[in-house]
Coordinates of C-alpha atoms in Angstrom, one line a residue:
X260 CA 103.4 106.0 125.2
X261 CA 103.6 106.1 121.5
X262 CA 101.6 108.7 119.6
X263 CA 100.8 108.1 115.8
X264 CA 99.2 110.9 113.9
X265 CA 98.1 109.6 110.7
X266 CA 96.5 106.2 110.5
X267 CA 96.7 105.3 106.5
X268 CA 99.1 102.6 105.6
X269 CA 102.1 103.5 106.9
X270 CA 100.9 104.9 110.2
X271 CA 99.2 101.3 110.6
X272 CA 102.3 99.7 109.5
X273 CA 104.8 102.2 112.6
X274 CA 102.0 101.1 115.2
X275 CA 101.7 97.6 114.5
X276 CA 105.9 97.8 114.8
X277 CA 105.8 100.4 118.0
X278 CA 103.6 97.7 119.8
X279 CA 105.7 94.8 118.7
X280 CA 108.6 96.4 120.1
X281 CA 106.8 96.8 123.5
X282 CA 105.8 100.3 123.2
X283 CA 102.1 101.8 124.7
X284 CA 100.3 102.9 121.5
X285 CA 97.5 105.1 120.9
X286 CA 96.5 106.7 117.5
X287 CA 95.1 110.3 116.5
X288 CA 92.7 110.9 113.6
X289 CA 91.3 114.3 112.9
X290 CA 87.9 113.0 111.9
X291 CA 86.1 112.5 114.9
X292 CA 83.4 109.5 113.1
X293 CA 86.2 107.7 112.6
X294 CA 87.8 107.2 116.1
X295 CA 85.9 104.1 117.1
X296 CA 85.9 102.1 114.2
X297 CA 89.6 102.4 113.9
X298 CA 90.3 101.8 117.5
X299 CA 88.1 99.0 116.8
X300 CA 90.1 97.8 113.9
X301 CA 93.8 98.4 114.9
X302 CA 93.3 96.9 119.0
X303 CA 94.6 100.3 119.8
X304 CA 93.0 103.8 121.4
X305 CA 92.2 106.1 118.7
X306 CA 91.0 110.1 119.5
X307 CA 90.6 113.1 117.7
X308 CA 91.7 114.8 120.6
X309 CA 95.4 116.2 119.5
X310 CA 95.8 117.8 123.0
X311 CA 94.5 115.2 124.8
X312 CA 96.8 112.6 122.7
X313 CA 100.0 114.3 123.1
X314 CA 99.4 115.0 126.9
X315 CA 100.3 110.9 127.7
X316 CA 102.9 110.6 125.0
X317 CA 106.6 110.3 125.1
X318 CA 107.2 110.3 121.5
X319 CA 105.0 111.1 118.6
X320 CA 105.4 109.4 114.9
X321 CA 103.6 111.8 112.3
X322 CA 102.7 109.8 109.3
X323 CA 99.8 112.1 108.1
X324 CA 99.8 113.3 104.0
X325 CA 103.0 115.5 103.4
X326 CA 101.4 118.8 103.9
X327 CA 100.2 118.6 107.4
X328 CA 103.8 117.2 108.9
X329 CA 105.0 120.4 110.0
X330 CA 101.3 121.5 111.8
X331 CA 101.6 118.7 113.4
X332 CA 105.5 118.4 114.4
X333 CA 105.6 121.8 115.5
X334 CA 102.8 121.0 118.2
X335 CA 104.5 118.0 119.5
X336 CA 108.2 119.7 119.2
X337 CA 106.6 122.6 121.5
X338 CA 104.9 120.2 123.8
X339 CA 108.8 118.5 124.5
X340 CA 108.3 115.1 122.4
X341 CA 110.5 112.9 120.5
X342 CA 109.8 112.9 117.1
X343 CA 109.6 110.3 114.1
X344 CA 108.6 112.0 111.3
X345 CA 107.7 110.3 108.0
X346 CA 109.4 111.6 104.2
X347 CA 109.9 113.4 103.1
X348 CA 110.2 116.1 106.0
X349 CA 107.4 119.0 104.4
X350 CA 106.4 119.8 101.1
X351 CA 108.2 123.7 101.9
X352 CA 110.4 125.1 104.0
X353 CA 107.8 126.7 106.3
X354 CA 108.4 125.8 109.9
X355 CA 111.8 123.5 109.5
X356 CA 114.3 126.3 111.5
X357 CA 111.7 126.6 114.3
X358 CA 111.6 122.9 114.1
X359 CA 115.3 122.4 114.4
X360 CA 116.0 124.8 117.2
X361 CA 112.7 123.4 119.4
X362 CA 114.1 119.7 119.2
X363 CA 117.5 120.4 119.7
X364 CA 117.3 117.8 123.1
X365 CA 114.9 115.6 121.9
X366 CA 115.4 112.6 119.3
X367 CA 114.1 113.4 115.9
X368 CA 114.2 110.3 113.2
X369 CA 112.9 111.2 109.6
X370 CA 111.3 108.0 108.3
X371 CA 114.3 106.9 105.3
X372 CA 114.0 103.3 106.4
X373 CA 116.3 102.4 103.7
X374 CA 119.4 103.7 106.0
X375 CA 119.0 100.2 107.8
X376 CA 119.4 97.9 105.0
X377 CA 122.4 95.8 105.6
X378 CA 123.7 96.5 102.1
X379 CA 123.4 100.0 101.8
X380 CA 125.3 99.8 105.4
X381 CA 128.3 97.5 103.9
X382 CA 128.0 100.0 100.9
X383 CA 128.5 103.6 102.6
X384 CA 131.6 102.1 104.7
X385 CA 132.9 100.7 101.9
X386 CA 132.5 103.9 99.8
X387 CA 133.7 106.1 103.1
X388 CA 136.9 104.0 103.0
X389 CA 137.4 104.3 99.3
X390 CA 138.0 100.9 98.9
X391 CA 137.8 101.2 95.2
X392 CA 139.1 104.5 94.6
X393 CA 137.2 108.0 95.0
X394 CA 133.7 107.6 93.1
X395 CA 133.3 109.6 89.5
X396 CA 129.7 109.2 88.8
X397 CA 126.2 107.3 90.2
X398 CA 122.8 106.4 88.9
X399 CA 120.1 105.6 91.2
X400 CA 116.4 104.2 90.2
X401 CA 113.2 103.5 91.5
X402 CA 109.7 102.5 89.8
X403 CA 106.2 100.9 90.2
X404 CA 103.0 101.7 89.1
X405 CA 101.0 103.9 91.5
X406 CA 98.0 102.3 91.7
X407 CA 100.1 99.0 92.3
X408 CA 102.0 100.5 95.5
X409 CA 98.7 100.2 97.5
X410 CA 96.4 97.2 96.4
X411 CA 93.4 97.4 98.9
X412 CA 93.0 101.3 98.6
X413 CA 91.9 104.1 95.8
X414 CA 95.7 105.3 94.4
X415 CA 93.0 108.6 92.7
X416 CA 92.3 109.3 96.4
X417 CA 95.8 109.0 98.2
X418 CA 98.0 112.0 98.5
X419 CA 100.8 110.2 96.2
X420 CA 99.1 111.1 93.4
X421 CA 97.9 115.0 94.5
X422 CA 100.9 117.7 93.7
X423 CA 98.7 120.3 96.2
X424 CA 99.1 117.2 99.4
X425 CA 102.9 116.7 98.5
X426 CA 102.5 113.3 95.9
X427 CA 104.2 112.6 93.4
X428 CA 107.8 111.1 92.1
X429 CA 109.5 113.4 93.0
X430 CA 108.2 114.0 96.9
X431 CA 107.2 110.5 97.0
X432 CA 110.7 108.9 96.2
X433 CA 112.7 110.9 98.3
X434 CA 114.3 107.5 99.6
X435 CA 117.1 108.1 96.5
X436 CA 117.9 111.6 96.7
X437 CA 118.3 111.0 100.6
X438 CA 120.9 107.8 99.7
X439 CA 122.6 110.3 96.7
X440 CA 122.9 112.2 99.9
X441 CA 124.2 110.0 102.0
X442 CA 126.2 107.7 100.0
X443 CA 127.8 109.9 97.6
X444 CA 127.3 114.1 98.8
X445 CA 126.8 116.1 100.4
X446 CA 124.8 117.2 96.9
X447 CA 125.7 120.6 96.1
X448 CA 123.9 121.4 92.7
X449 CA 121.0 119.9 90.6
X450 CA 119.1 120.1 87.7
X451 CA 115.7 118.6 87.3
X452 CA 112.3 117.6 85.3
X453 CA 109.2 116.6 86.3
X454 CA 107.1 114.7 83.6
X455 CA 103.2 113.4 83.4
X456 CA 103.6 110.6 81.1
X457 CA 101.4 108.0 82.3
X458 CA 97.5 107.0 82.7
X459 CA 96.9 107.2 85.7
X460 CA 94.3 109.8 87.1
X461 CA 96.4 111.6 88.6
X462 CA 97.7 115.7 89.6
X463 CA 101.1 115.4 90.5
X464 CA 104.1 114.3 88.4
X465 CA 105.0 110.5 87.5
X466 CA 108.4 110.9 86.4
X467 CA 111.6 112.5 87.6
X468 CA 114.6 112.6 86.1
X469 CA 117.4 114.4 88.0
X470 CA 121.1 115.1 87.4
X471 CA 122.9 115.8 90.5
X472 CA 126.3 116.8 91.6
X473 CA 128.6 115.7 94.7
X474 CA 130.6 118.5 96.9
X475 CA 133.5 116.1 95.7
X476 CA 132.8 116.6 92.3
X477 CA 131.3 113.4 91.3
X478 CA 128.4 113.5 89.1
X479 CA 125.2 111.2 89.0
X480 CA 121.4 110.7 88.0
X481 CA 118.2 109.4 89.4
X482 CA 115.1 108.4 87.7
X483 CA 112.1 108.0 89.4
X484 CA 108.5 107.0 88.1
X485 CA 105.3 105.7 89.2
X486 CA 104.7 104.2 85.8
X487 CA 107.2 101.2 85.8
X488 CA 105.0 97.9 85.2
X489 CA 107.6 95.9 87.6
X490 CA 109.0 97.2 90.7
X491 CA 112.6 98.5 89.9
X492 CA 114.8 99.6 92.7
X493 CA 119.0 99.9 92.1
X494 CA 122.0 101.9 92.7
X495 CA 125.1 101.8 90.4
X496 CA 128.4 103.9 92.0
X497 CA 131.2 104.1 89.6
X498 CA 134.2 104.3 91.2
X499 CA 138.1 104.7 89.9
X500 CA 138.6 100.7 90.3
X501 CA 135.6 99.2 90.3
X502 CA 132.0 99.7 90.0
X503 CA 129.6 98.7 92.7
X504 CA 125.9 97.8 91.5
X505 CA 123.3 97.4 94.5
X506 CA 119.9 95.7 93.8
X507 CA 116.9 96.2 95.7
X508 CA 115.1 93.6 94.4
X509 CA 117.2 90.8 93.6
X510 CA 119.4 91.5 97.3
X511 CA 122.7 91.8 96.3
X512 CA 125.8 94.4 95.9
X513 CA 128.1 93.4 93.4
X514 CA 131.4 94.8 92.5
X515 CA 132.4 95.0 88.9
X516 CA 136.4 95.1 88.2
X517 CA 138.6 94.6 85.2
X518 CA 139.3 91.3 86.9
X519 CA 135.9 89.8 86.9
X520 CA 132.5 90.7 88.9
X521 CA 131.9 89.3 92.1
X522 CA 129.4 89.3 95.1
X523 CA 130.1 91.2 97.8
X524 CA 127.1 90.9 99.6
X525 CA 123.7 89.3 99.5
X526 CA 120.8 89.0 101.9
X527 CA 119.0 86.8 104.0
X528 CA 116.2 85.1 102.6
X529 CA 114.6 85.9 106.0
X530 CA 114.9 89.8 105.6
X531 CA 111.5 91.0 105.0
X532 CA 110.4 94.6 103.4
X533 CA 109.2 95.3 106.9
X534 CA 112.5 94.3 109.1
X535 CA 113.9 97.6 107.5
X536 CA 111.0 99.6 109.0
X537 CA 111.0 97.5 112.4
X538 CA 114.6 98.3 112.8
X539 CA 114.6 102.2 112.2
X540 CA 111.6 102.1 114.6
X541 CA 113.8 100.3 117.4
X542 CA 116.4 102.8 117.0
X543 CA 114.1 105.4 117.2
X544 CA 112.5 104.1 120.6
X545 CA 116.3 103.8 121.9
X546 CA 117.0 107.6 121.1
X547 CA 113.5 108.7 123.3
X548 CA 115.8 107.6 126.4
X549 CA 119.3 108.6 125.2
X550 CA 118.4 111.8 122.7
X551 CA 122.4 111.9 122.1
X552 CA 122.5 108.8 120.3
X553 CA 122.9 109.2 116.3
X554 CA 120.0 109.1 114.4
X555 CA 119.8 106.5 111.6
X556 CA 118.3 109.3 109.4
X557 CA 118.4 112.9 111.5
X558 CA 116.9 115.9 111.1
X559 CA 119.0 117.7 109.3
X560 CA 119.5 114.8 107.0
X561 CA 115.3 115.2 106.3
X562 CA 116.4 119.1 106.1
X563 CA 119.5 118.2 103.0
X564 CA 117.1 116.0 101.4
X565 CA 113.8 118.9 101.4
X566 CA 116.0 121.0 100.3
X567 CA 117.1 119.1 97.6
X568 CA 114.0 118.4 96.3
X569 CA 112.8 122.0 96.6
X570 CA 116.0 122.7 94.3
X571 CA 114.7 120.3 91.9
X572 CA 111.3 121.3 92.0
X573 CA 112.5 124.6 91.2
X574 CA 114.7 123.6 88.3
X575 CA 111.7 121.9 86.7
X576 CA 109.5 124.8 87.1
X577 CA 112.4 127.9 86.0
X578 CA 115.2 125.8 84.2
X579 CA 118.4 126.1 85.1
X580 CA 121.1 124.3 87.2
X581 CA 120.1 125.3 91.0
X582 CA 123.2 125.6 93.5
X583 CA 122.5 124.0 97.2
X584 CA 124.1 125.2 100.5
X585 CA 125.8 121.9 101.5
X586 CA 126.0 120.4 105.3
X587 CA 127.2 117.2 106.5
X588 CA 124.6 116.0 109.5

């Protein structure tokens, strides 16, 4: 059985795959007028029972608000069950070493579902290889409206747009500083702002703008916003011989050379927004039986990224370049 602890959009959207993937499913929801018209909704069981739900589970996926991950991992990790978290990991650093030492046999994914996409795949062994030379410098960006990422639901009432629940660009976007990360790190420094400069009704920041720096010396920035009109999602690595340029949107990676640019890659017109998701999910459900298989994105990859953004969040708040203890996972 499958647990999910958080039934917003994306614990709808990790059920809906669990089941699809032949999993048992139930769902917890702390409010307890809820339960029935949600099992209703979803075709699944839904309690507000959290001891009774985690007694018949296997595995447990917590996609509640940012703030109340760690409550809830901690519970599960001490009751023995696999664990899919959902970014970023916690809003602090409150619970994470208990965390790590109580699932050291268990599987533990953090939800960075962008770690599946074939291109970013074909992209980190092309960059471990150094293909092109050593990389220099990056740029990473990502953008859309807030109150465009969710159509059928209140952006003023979602925890995206609360600092206190963990929202925000920053918190919210931790997909790029988890691929600056992974692709180019580990990150050992950074320097950051955090900006309110659109309309939206909203507490926590809309922009980010971070500059960032590699344990191998290369340099880089990301930018992210809730206040793009279009969604904008790229990744631009500069390397010694060539510069390789990956687009979200349009589906390529493209490698520019004094030669001429060409297409390395592009995707299927069949890949949907969700296969990324599905596929992290089935790799996840592998790991409950062999624990010892790598995760896509591991704890301690969740762990680099928080404290990354801590780091940042810091910077904003005091100034000043903030210096990171770096790990590979």
């Amino acid at each position: 059985d499958v647990l999910i602890c958080g039934l917003g959009s994306a614990g709808r959207r990790h059920m809906a795959n669990a089941a699809a993937l032949g999993a048992k499913v139930r769902g917890w929801e702390h409010d307890g007028k809820r339960t029935a018209a949600l099992s209703a909704t979803l075709g699944h069981p839904v309690t507000s029972d959290i001891d009774e739900a985690l007694q018949g589970a296997r595995a447990v996926v917590i996609a509640t608000p940012t703030d109340q991950h760690m409550t809830l991992a901690l519970r599960a990790a001490r009751a023995g069950k696999a664990l899919f978290i959902e970014k970023p990991l916690s809003h602090t650093l409150d619970g994470i070493a208990e965390l790590s030492a109580l699932t050291r046999d268990v599987a533990v994914e953090v939800g960075c579902q962008l770690r599946a996409h074939p291109l970013l795949q074909t992209l980190a062994a092309r960059l471990s290889r150094a293909d092109d030379g050593p990389l220099l410098t990056f740029h990473g960006c990502v953008g859309q409206r807030l109150d465009q990422w969710r159509p059928d639901t209140d952006y003023r009432r979602s925890y995206s747009a609360s600092a206190a629940r963990g929202g925000g660009a920053l918190f919210d976007l931790v997909h790029e500083i988890d691929l600056a990360n992974w692709l180019c790190g580990p990150i050992q420094g950074v320097t950051a702002r955090q900006s309110k400069v659109g309309g939206l009704e909203m507490t926590a920041d809309d922009l980010a703008n971070l500059i960032l720096e590699s344990e191998n010396g290369a340099g880089g920035s990301l930018q992210l916003d809730m206040v793009s009109p279009v969604y904008r999602r790229s990744f631009e690595f500069v390397c010694e011989k060539a510069i390789l340029r990956w687009d979200y949107v349009k589906g390529i990676l493209t490698r520019a050379a004094p030669e001429g640019e060409s297409v390395i890659a592009s995707l299927p017109e069949s890949l949907s927004r969700n296969d990324l998701f599905l596929a992290q999910m089935r790799h996840f459900l592998e790991r409950v039986d062999a624990p010892q298989c790598p995760a896509l994105c591991s704890l301690d990859d969740g762990i680099a990224a928080l404290k990354i953004l801590l780091a940042a969040k810091q910077s904003a708040e005091e100034g000043g370049w903030q210096v990171l203890e770096t790990q590979r996972a």
